[in-house]
Short mmCIF file of C-alpha atoms in Angstrom, two decimals:
data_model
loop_
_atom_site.label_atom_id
_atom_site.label_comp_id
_atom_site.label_asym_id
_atom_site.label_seq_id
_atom_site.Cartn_x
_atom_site.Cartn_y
_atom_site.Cartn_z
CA UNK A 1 0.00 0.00 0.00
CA UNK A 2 2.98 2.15 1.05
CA UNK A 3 4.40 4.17 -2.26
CA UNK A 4 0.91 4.16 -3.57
CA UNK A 5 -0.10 7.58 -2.23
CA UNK A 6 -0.49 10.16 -5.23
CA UNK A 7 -1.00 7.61 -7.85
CA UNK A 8 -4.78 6.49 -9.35
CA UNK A 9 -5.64 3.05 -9.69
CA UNK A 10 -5.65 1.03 -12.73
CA UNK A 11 -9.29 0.23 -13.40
CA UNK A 12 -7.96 -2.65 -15.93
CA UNK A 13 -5.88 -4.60 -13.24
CA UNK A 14 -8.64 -3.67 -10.34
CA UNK A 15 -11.07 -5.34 -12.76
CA UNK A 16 -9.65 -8.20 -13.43
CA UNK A 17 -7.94 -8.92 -9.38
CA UNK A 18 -11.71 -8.12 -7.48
CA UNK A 19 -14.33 -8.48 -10.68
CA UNK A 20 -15.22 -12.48 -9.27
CA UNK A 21 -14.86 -11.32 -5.86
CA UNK A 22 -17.19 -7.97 -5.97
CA UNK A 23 -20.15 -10.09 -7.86
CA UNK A 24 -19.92 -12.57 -5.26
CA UNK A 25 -20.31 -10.31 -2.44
CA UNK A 26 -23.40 -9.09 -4.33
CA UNK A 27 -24.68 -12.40 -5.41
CA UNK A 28 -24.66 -13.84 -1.50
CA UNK A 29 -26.29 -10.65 -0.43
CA UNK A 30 -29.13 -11.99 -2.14
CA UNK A 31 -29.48 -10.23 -5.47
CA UNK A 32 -30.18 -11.86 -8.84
CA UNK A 33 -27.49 -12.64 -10.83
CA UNK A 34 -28.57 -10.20 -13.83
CA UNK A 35 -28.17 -7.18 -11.38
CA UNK A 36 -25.47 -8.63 -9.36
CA UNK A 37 -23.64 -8.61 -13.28
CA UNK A 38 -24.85 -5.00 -13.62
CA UNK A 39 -23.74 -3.94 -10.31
CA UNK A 40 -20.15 -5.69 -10.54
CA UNK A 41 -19.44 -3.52 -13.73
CA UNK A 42 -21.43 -0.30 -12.19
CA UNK A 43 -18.52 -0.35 -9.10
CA UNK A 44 -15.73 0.06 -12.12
CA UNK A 45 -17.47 2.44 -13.34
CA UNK A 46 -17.66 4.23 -10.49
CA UNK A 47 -13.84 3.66 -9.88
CA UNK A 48 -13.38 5.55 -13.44
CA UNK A 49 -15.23 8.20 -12.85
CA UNK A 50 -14.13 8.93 -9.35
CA UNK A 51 -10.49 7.05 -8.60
CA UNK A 52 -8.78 10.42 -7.78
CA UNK A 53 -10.89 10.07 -4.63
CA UNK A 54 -9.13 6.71 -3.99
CA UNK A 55 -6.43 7.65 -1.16
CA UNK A 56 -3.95 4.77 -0.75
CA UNK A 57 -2.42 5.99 2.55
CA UNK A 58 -6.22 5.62 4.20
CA UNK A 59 -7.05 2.16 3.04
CA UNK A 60 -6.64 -0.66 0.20
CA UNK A 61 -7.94 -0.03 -3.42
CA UNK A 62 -10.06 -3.27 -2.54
CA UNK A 63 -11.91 -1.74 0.43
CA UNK A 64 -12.54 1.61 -2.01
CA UNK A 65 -14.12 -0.91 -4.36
CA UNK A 66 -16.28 -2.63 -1.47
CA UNK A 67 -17.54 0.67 -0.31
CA UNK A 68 -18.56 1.73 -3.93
CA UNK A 69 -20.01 -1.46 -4.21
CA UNK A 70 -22.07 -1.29 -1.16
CA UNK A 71 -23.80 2.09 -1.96
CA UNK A 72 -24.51 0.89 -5.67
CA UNK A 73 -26.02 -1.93 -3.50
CA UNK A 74 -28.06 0.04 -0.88
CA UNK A 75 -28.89 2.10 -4.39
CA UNK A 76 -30.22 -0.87 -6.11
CA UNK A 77 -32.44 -2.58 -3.20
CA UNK A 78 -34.03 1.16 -2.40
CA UNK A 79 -34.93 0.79 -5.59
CA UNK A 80 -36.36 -2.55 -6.03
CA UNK A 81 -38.22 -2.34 -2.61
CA UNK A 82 -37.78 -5.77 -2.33
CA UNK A 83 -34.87 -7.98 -0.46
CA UNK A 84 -34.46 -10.77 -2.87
CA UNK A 85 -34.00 -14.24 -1.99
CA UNK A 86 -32.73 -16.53 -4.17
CA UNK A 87 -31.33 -20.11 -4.62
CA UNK A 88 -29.64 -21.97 -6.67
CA UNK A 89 -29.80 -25.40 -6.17
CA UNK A 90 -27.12 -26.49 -8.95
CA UNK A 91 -24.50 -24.07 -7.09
CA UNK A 92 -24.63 -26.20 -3.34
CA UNK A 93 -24.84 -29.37 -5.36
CA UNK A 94 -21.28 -28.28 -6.53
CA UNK A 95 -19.61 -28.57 -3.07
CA UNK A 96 -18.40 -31.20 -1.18
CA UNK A 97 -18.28 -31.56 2.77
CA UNK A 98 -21.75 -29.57 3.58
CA UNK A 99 -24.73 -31.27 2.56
CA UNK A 100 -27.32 -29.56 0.31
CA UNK A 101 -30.20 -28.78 2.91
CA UNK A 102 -27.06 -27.45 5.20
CA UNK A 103 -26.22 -24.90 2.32
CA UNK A 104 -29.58 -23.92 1.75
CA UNK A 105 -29.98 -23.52 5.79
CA UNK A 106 -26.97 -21.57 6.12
CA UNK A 107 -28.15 -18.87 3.10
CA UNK A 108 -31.40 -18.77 4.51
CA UNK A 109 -29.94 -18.28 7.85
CA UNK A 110 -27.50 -15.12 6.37
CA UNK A 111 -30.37 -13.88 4.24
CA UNK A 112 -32.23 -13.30 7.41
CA UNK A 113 -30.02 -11.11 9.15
CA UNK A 114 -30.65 -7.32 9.21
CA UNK A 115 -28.24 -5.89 6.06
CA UNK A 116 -25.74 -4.79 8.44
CA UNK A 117 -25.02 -7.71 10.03
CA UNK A 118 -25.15 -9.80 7.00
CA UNK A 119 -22.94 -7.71 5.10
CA UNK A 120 -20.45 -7.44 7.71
CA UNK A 121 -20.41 -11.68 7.76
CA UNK A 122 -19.70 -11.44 4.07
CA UNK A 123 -17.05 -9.41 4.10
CA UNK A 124 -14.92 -11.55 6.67
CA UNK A 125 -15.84 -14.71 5.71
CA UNK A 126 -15.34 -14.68 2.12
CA UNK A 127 -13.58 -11.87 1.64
CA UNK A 128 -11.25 -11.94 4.05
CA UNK A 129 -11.29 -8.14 5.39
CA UNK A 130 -10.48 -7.20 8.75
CA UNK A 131 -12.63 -5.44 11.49
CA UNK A 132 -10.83 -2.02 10.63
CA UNK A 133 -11.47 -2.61 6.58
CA UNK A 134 -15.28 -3.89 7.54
CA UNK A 135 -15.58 -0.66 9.68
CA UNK A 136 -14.32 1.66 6.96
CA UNK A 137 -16.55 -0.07 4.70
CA UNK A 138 -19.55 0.41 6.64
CA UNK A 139 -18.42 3.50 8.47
CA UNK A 140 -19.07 2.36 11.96
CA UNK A 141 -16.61 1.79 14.78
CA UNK A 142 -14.60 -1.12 14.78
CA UNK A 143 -16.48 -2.44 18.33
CA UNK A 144 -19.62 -2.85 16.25
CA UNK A 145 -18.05 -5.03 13.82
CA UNK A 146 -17.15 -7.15 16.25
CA UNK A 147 -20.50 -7.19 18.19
CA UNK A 148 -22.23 -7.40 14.23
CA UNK A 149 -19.89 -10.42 13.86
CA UNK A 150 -21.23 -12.56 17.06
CA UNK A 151 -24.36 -11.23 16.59
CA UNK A 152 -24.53 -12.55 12.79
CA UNK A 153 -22.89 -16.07 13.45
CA UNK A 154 -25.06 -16.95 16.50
CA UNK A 155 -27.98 -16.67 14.67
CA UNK A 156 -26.32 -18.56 11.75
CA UNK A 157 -25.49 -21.03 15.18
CA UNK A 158 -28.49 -21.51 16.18
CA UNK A 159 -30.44 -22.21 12.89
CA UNK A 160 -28.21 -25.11 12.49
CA UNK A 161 -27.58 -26.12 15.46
CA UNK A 162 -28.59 -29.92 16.10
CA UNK A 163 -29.24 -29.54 20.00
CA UNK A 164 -29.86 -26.31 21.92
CA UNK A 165 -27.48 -25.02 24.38
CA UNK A 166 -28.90 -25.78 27.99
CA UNK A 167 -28.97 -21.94 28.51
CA UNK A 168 -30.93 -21.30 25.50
CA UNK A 169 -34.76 -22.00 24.26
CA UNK A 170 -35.57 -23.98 22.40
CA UNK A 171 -36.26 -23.02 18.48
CA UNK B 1 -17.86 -11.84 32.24
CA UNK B 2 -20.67 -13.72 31.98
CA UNK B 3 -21.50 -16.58 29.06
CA UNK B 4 -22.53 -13.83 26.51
CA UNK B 5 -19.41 -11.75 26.87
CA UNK B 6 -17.30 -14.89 26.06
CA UNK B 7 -19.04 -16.11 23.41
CA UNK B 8 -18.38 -12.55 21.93
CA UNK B 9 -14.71 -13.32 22.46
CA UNK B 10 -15.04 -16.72 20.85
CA UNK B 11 -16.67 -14.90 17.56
CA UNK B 12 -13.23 -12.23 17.81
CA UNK B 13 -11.07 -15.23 18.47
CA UNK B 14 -12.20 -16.71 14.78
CA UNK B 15 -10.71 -14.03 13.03
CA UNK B 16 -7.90 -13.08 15.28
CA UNK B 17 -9.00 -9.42 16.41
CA UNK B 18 -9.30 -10.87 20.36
CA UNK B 19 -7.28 -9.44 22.81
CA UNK B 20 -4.64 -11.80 24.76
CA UNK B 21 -6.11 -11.04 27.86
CA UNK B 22 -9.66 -11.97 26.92
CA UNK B 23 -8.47 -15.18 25.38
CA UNK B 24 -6.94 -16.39 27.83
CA UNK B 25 -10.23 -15.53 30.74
CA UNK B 26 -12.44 -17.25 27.39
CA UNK B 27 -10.10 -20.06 27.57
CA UNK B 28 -10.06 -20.42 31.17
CA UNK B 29 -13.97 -20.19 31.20
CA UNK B 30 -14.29 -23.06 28.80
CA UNK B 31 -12.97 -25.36 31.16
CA UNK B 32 -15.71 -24.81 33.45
CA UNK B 33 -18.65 -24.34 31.44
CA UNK B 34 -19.95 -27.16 29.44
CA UNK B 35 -22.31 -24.98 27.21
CA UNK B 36 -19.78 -22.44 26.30
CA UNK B 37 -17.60 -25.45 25.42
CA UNK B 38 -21.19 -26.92 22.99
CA UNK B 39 -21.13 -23.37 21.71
CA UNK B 40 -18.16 -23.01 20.67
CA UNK B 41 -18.34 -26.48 18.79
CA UNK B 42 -21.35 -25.25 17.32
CA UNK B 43 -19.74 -22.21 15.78
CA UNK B 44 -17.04 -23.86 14.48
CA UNK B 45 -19.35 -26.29 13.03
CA UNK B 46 -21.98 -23.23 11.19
CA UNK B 47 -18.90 -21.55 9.96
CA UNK B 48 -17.28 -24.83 8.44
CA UNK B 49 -20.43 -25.13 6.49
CA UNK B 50 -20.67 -21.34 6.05
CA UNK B 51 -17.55 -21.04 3.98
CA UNK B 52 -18.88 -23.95 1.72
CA UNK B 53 -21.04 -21.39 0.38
CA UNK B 54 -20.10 -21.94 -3.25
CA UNK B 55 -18.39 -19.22 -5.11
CA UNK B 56 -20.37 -18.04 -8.29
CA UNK B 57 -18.65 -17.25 -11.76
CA UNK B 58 -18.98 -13.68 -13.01
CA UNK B 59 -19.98 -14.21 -16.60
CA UNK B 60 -18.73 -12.37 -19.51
CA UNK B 61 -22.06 -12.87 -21.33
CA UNK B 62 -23.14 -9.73 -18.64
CA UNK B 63 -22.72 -7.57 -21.36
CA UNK B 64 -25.77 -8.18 -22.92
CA UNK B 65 -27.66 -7.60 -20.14
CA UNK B 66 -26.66 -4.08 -19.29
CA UNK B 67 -29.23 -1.45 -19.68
CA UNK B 68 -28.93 1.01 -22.74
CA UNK B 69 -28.60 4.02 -20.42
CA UNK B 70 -25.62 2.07 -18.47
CA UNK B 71 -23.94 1.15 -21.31
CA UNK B 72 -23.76 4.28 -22.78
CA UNK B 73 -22.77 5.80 -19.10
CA UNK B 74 -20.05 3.29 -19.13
CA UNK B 75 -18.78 3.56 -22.38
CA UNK B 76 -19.00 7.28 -22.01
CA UNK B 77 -17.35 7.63 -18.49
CA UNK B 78 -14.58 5.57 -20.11
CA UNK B 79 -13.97 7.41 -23.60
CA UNK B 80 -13.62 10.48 -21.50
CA UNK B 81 -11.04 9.38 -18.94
CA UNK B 82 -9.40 7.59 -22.00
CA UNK B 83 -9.48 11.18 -23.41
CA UNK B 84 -8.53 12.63 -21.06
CA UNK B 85 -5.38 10.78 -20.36
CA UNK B 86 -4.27 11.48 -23.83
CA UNK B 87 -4.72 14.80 -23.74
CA UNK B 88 -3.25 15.04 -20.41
CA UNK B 89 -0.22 13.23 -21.49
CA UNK B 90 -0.34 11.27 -18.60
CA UNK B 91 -2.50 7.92 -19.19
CA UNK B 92 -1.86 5.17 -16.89
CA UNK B 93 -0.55 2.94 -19.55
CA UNK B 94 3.37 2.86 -19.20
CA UNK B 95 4.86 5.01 -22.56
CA UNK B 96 6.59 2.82 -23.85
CA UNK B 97 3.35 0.81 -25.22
CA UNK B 98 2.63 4.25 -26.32
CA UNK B 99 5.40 4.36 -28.61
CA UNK B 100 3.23 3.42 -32.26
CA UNK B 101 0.04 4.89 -31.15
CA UNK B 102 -2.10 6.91 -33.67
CA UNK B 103 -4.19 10.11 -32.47
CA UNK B 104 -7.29 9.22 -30.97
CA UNK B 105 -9.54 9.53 -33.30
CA UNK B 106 -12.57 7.82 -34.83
CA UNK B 107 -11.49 4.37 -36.02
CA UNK B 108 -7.92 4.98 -35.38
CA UNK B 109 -9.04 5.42 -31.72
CA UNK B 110 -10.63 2.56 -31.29
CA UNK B 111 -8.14 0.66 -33.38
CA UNK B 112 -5.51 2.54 -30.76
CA UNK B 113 -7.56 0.95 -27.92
CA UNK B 114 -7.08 -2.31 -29.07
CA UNK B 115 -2.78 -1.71 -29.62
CA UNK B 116 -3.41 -0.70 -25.88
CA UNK B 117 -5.01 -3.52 -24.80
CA UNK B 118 -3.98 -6.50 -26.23
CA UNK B 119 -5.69 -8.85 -23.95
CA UNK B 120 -9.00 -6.70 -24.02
CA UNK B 121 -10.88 -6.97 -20.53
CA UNK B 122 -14.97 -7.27 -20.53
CA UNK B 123 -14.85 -3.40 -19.92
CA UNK B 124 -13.14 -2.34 -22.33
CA UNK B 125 -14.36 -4.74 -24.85
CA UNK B 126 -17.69 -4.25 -23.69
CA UNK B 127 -17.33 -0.15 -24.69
CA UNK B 128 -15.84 -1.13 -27.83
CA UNK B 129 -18.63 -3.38 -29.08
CA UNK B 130 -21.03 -0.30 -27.74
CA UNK B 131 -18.82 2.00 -29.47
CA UNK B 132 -19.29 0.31 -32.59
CA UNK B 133 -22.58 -0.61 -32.30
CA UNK B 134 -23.63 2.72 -31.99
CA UNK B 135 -21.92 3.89 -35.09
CA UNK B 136 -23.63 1.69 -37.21
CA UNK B 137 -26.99 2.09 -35.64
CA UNK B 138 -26.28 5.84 -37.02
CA UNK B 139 -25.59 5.56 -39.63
CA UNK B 140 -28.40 3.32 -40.91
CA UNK B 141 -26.49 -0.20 -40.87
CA UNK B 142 -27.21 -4.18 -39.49
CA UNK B 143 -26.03 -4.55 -35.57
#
């Protein structure tokens, strides 16, 4: 990141490093593939129009481009009034340890959450950023994160949980 | 701290943001408490299958499923900074690609675009198809 400062991105290389990673991130937080497409190519063109903005010395070019993407995506469901839920059966039959009903569980169980606490899962789970790069992206302090976190993986917890905890009711 | 508290510190512990001090009164907990010691099982167990959650392929067929008006934004945002950079003297493509590059202009531009970028990204190709697409639609010919 150091040596960065002063210089704009490339939008070609950005593109081609985050492109999979970015429609992803939309795709699990529930929106249809056509406008998860849309949206991927919406966040370079976003990162055209506005990469002077990008400051290296405050944060990676890939948390820029999750922070883009996350108001396109706040844009996009405003606009469709709707949270969509969608599944794709052929994509859990494609894994391995995790049975099928288990995947479709554990996307019901993150589609549930409130936005917040759902996006913040995504971000560290499958896209590896830390609570200071989830708290830039969402622009809350980095103490929430971590309470969004537990918050978002018990409830994940308990809706697959096989027994309840002594301490806890039952579901 | 009571169960709640460590379970947050369990959550912090997955990704490494936990302090030492907390890990080790979690750890020492655990040894005590049977259904902190379930829980913890249990979230290891959800996130195992958690991170199974497949990863999708972006398709490059996306193209044809932009909207008119966002295709034309795109392909316009892009011209511009593409213009721009000329102009400016100062693209972000190293000079020495540079070197055999025509003015920017009509065909020769896009033709330049292409020297530029040999191994054309969806973007880019994406504006060029619009680009010519466009043009024809102008001026009266097939798609």
């Amino acid at each position: 990141m150091n040596g960065l400062e002063g210089t704009l991105p490339d939008v070609d290389s950005a593109f081609r490093l985050h492109r999979v990673d970015l429609f992803n991130y939309f795709r699990r937080c529930g929106l249809p593939r056509p406008a998860a497409e849309d949206l991927t190519q919406s966040v370079f063109v976003v990162l055209l129009k506005e990469r002077s903005r990008f400051d290296a010395g405050r944060g990676s070019l890939r948390v820029f481009l999750f922070g883009i993407a996350r108001n396109l995506r706040l844009q996009w469901q405003r606009g469709a009034r709707m949270r969509v839920v969608e599944w794709e059966t052929s994509a859990a039959a494609a894994t391995r340890g995790a049975t099928t009903e288990e995947l479709f569980a554990v996307r019901e169980a993150v589609l549930a959450l409130p936005d917040p606490q759902r996006e913040a899962l995504l971000l560290r789970e499958f896209h590896g950023l830390d609570y200071a790069e989830i708290a830039r992206v969402q622009q809350i302090p980095t103490g929430t994160v971590r309470s969004r976190l537990f918050q978002a993986r018990d409830a994940v917890r308990r809706r697959l949980r096989p027994n309840p905890i002594e301490d806890e009711e039952k579901p | 701290m009571n169960c709640d508290s460590h379970r947050e510190v369990l959550s912090a512990m997955l990704d490494g943001e936990a302090d030492p001090s907390e890990i080790e009164a979690c750890l020492r907990h655990l040894e005590s408490c049977p259904a902190c010691s379930l829980y913890r099982d249990q979230l290891d167990a959800s996130r195992a299958i958690l991170r199974e959650w497949p990863e999708e392929t972006f398709a490059a067929a996306s193209r044809a499923r932009m909207s008119p008006d966002r295709r034309l934004a795109a392909a316009a945002a892009i011209l511009l900074a593409l213009g721009l950079g000329f102009l400016a003297g100062r693209s972000t493509i190293p000079r020495a690609r540079l070197g055999a590059v025509v003015p920017p202009s009509g065909a020769a531009f896009r033709e330049t675009q292409r020297t530029i970028y040999p191994d054309l990204n969806e973007v880019h190709s994406y504006v060029l198809l619009q680009t010519d697409s466009s043009r024809s639609e102008r001026n009266g010919g097939l798609r």
